[in-house]
CSV table of C-alpha atoms and ligand atoms in Angstrom, one decimal:
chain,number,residue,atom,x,y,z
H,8,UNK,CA,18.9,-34.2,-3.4
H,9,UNK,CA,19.1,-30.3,-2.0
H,10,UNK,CA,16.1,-28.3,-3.1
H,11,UNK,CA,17.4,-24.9,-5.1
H,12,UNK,CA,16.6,-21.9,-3.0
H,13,UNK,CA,13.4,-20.4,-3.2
H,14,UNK,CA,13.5,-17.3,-5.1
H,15,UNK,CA,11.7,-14.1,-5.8
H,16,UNK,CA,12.0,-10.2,-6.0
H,17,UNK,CA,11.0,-6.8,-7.0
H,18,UNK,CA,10.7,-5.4,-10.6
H,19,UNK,CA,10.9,-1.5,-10.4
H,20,UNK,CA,12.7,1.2,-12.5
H,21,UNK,CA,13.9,3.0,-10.4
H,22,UNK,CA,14.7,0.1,-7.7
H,23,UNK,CA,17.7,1.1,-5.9
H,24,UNK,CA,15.3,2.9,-2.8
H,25,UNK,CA,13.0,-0.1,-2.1
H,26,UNK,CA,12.8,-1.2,1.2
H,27,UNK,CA,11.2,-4.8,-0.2
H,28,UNK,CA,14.8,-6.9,-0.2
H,29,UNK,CA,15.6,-5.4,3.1
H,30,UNK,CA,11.6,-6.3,4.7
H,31,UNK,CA,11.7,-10.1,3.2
H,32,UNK,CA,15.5,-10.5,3.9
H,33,UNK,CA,14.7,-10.1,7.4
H,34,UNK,CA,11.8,-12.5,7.0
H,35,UNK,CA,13.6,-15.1,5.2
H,36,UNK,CA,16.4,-15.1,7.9
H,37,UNK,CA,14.3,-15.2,10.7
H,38,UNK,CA,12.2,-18.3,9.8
H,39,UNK,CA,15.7,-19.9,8.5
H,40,UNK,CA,14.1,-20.1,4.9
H,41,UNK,CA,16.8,-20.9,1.8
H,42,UNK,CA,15.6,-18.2,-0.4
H,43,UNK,CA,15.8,-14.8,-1.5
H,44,UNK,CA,14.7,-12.0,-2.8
H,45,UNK,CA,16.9,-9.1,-4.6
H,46,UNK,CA,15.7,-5.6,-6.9
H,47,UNK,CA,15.9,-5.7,-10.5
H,48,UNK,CA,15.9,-2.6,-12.6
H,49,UNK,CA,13.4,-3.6,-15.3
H,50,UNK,CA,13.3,-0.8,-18.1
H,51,UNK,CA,9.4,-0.8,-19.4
H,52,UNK,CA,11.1,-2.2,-22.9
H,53,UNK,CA,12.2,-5.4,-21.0
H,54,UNK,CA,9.0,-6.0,-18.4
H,55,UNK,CA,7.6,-8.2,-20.7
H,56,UNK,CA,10.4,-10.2,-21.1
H,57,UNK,CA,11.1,-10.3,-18.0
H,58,UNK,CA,7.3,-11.4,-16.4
H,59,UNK,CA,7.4,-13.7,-18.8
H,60,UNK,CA,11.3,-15.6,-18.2
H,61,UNK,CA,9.8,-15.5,-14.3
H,62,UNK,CA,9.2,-19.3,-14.4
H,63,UNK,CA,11.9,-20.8,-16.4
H,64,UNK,CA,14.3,-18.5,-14.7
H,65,UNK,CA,13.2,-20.3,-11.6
H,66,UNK,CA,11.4,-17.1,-9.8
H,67,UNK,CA,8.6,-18.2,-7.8
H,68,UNK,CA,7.2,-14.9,-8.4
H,69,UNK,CA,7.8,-11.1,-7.5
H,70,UNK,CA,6.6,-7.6,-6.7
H,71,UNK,CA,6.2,-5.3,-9.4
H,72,UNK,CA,6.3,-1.4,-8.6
H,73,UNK,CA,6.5,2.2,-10.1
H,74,UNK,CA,6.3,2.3,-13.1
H,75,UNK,CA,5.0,-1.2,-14.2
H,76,UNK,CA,2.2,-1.9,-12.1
H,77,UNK,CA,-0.8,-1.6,-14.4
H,78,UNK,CA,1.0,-3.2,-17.5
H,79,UNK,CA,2.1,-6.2,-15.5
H,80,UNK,CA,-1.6,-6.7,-14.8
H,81,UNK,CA,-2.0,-7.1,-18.8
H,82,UNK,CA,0.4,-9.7,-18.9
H,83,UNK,CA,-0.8,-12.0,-16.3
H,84,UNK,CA,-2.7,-15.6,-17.1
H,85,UNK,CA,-5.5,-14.8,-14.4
H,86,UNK,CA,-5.9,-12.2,-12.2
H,87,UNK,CA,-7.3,-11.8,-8.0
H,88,UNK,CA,-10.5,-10.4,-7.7
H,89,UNK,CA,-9.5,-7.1,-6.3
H,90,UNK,CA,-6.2,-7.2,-8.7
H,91,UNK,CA,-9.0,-7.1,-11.6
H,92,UNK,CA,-11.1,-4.5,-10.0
H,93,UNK,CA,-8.1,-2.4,-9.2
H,94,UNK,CA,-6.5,-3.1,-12.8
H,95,UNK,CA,-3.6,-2.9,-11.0
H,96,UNK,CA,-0.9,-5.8,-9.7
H,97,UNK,CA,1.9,-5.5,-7.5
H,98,UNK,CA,2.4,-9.3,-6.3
H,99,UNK,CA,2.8,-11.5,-9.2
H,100,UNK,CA,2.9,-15.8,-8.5
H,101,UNK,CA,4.6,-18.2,-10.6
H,102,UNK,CA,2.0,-21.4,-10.4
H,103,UNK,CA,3.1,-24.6,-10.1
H,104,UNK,CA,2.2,-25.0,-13.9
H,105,UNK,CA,4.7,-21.9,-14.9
H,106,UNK,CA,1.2,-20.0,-15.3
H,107,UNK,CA,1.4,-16.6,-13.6
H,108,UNK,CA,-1.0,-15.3,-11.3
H,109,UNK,CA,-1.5,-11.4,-10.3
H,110,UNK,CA,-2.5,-10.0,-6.9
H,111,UNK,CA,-3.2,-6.8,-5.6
H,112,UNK,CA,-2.1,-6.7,-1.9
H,113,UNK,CA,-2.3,-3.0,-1.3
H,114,UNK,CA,-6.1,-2.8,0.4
H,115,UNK,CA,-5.0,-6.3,2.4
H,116,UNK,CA,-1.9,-4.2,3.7
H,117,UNK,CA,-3.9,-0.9,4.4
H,118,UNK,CA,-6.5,-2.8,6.1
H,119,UNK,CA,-4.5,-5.1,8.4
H,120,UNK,CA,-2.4,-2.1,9.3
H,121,UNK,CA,-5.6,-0.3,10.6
H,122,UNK,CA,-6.8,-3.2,12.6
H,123,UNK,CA,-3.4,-3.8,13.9
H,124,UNK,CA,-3.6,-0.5,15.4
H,125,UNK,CA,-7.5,-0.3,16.5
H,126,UNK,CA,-8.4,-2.0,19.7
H,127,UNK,CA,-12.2,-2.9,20.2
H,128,UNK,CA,-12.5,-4.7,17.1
H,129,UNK,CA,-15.1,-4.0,14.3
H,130,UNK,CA,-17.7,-1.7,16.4
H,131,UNK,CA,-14.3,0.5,17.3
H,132,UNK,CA,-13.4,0.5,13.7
H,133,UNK,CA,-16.7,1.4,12.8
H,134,UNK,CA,-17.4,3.8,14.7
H,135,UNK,CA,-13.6,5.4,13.9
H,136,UNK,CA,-15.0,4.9,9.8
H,137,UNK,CA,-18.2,6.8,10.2
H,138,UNK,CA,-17.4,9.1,8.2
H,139,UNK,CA,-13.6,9.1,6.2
H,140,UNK,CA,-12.3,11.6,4.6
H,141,UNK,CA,-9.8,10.4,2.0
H,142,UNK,CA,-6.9,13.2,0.6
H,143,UNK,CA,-5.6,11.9,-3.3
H,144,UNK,CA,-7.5,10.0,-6.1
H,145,UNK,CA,-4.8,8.1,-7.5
H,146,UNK,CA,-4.3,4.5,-7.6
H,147,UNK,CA,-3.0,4.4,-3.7
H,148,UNK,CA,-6.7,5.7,-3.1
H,149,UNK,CA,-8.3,3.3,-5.1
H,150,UNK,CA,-6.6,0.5,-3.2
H,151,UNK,CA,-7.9,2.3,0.0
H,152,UNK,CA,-11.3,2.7,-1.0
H,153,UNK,CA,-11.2,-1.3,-1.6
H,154,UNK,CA,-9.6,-1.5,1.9
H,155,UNK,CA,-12.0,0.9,3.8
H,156,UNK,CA,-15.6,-0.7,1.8
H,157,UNK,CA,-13.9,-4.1,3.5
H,158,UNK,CA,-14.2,-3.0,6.8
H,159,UNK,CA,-17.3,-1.7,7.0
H,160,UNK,CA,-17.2,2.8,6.3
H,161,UNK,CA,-20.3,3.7,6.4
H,162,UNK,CA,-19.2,7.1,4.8
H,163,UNK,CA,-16.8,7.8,2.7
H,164,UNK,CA,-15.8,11.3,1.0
H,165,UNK,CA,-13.0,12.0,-1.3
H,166,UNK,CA,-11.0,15.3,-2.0
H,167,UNK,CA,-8.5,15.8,-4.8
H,168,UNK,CA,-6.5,18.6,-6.7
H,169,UNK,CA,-7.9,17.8,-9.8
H,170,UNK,CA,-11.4,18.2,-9.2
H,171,UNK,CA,-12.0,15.5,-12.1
H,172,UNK,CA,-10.2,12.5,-10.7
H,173,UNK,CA,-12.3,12.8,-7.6
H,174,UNK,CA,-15.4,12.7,-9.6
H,175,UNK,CA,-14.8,9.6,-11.2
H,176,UNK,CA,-13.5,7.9,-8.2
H,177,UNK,CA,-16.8,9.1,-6.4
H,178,UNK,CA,-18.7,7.8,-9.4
H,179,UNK,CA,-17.4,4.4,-9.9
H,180,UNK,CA,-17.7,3.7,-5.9
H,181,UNK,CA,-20.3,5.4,-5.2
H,182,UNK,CA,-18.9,8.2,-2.4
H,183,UNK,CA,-19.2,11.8,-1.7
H,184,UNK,CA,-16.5,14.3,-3.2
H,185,UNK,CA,-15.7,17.5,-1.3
H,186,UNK,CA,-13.7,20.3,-3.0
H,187,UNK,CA,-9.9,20.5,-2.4
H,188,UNK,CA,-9.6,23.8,-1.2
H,189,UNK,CA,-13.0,24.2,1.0
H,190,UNK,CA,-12.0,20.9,3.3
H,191,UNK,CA,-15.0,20.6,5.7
H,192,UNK,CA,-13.7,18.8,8.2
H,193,UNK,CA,-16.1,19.2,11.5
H,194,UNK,CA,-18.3,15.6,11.4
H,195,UNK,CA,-15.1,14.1,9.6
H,196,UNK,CA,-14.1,11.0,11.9
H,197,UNK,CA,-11.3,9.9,9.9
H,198,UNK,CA,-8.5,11.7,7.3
H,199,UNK,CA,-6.2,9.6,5.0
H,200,UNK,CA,-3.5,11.0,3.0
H,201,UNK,CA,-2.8,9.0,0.0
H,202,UNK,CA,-1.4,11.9,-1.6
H,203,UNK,CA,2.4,12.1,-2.1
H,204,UNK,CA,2.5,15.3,-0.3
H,205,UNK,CA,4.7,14.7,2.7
H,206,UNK,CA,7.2,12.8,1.2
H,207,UNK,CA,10.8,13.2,1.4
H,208,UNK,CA,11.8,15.9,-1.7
H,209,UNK,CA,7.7,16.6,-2.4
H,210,UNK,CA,5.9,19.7,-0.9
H,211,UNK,CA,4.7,18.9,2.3
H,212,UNK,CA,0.5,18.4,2.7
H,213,UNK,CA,-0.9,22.1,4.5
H,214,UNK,CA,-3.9,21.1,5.7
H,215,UNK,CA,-5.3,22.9,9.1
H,216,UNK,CA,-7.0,20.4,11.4
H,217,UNK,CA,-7.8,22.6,13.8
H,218,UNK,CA,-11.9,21.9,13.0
H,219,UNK,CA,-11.5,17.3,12.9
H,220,UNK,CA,-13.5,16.5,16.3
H,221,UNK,CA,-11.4,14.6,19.1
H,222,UNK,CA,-10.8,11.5,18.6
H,223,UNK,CA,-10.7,11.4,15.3
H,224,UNK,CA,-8.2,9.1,13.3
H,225,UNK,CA,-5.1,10.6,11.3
H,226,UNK,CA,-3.0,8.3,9.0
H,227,UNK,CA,-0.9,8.9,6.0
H,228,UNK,CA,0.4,6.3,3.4
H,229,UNK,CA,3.7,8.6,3.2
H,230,UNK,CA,6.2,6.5,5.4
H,231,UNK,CA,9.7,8.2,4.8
H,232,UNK,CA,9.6,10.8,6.8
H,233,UNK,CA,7.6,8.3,9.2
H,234,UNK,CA,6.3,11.6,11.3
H,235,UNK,CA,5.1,13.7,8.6
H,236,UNK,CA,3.5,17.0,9.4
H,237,UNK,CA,0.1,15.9,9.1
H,238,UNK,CA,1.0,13.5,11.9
H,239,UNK,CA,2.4,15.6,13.8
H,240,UNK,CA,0.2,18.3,14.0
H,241,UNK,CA,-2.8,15.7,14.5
H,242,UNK,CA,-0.2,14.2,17.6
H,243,UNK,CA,-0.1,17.7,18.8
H,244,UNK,CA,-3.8,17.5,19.0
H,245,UNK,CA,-3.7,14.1,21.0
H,246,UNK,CA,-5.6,12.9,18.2
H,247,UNK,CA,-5.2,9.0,17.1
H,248,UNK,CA,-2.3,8.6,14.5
H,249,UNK,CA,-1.5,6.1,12.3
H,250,UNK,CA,2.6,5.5,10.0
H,251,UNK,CA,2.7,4.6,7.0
H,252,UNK,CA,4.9,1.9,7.2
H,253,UNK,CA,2.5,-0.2,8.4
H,254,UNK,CA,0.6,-0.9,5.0
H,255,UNK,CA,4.2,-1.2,3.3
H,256,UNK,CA,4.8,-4.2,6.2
H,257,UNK,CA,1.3,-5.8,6.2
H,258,UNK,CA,1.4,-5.6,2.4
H,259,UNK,CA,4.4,-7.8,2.0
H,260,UNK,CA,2.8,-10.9,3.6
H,261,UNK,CA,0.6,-12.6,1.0
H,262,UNK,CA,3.7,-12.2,-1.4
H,263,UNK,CA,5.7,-13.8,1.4
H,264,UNK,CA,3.5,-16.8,2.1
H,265,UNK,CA,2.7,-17.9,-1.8
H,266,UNK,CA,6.9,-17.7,-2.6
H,267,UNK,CA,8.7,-19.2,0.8
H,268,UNK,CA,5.6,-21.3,1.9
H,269,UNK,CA,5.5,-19.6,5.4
H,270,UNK,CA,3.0,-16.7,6.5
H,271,UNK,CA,5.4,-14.0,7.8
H,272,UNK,CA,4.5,-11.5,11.0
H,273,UNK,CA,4.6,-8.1,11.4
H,274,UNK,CA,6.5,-7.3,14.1
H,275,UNK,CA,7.8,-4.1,16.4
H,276,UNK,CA,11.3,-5.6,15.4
H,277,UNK,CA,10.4,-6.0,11.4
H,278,UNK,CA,9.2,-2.1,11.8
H,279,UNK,CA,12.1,-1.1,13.1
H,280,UNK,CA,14.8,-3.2,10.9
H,281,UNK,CA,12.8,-1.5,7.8
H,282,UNK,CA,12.6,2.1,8.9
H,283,UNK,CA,16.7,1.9,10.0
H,284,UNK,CA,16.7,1.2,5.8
H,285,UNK,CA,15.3,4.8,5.1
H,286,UNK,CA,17.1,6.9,3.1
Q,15,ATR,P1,-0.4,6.8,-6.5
Q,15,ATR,O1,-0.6,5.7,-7.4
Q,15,ATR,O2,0.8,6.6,-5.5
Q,15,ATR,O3,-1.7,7.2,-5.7
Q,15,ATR,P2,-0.7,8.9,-8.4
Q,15,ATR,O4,-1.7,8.1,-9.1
Q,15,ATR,O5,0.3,9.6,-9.2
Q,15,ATR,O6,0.1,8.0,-7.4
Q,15,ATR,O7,-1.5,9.9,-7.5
Q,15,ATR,C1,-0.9,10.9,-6.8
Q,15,ATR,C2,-1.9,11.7,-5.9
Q,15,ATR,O8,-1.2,12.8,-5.2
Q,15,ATR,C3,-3.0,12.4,-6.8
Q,15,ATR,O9,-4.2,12.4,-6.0
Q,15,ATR,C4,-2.4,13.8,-7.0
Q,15,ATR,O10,-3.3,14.8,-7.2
Q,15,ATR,P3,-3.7,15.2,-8.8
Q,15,ATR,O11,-4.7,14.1,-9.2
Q,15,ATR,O12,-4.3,16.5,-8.7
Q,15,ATR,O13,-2.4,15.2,-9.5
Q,15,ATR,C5,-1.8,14.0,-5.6
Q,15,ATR,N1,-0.8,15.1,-5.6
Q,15,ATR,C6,0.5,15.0,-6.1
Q,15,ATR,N2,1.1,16.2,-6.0
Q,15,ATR,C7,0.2,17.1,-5.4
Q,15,ATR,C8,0.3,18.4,-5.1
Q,15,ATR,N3,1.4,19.2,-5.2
Q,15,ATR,N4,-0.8,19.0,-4.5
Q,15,ATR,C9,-2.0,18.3,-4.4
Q,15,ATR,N5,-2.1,16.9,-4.7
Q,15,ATR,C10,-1.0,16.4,-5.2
């Protein structure tokens, strides 16, 4: 008898922008998997019902996304490690025993995008991490945090808007805050945005990075526009830049593997099928 396709997708409200079905379409064509994966608009009224028909619906699990991230976490049988620690979910899997099981793939996806683009292995990474400076306390920097503690920052400081956020983030990690508007960025090695600043339709991030020392590392989670003008004022520098996209790509994976039974690569060709999806 023919196995039913393998299905999953994404649970977001609003969905109709995600560049998930387009990234996992591309996957599950190229390794000739019968699956697939589609966007559903999940009012937050309906995400319980929905998490919850998952299994008898046939799903073998999904991504969950603005604005449902940290409720799905509540309604999950067990949680990953770093999903708990994070109290935050956006990979949810459908057990063989129609229990559901929440992962947090976000640090995984910012950290495999950084080594993907770091030659010289840990000692280079190290030495690029010496001392990170990370723009946004939200829960994007939280995942980061995770990510950057994984491989091995010795020092890590954090800047926000709202001088309180930062504070608690400091003080639940255990990092260094510096004030928003008094950036000191002269022994900095390596900035972050994980800010929303520089997205398409938000104020773009006005930060002079005149003072970072060469070499230093510049990346931004923002990945539509992929250039933002952080980037390309750090490019104009010659200093080393890293997209965006890249943590959306490397992200994706775990997801991938637990649903269609196949661990998925990121590829030059994957990047650019994505970005041609950007609004
Ligand atoms: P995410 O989960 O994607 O990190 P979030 O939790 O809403 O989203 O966090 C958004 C981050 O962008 C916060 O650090 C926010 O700063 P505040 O804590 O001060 O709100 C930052 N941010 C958003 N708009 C900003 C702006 N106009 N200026 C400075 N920071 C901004």
């Amino acid at each position: 008898m023919k196995e039913a396709p393998l299905k999953a997708a994404v649970l977001g409200h609003p969905i109709a922008h995600s560049l998930s079905p387009r990234l996992h379409g591309y996957w599950l064509k190229h390794y000739g998997i019968d699956g697939s994966y589609t966007a559903i608009d999940v009012a937050p009224d309906h995400l319980e019902n929905w998490i919850k028909a998952m299994p008898e619906l046939g799903y073998k699990g999904c991504n969950v996304t603005i604005p449902h991230k940290e409720k799905v976490a509540e309604l999950m049988d067990e949680l990953s490690p770093v999903a708990n620690y994070l109290g935050v979910v956006n990979t949810v899997i459908v057990r063989e025993d129609g229990s559901l099981y929440g992962d947090n793939t976000d640090a995984y996806g910012f950290e495999h995008n950084i080594r993907s683009h770091v030659a010289g292995g840990d000692e280079a990474l190290q030495q690029l991490l010496s001392h990170t400076l990370i723009l946004g306390a939200g829960g994007a920097s939280r995942a980061v945090i995770v990510a950057l503690e994984s491989m091995g920052a010795s020092r890590i400081t954090i800047t926000n808007r709202t001088k309180d956020k930062a504070e608690k983030c400091a003080a639940i990690y255990n990092i260094e805050t510096m004030p928003w508007n008094e950036l000191q960025l002269q022994d900095v090695t390596c900035v972050i945005n994980t800010t929303s600043l520089g997205m398409k339709g938000q104020p773009s991030l006005e930060l002079d990075i005149d003072a970072l020392p060469e070499g230093a590392l510049v990346t931004d989670i923002v990945y539509n526009p992929l250039i933002t003008k952080l980037l390309r004022q750090a490019r104009a520098r010659d200093l080393k830049t890293i997209t965006g996209i890249g943590m959306l790509l490397h992200q994706a994976v775990p997801g991938f593997e637990a649903w269609f039974g196949q661990r998925p690569q990121v590829t030059s060709a994957l990047e650019t099928h994505v970005l041609a999806g950007l609004e």
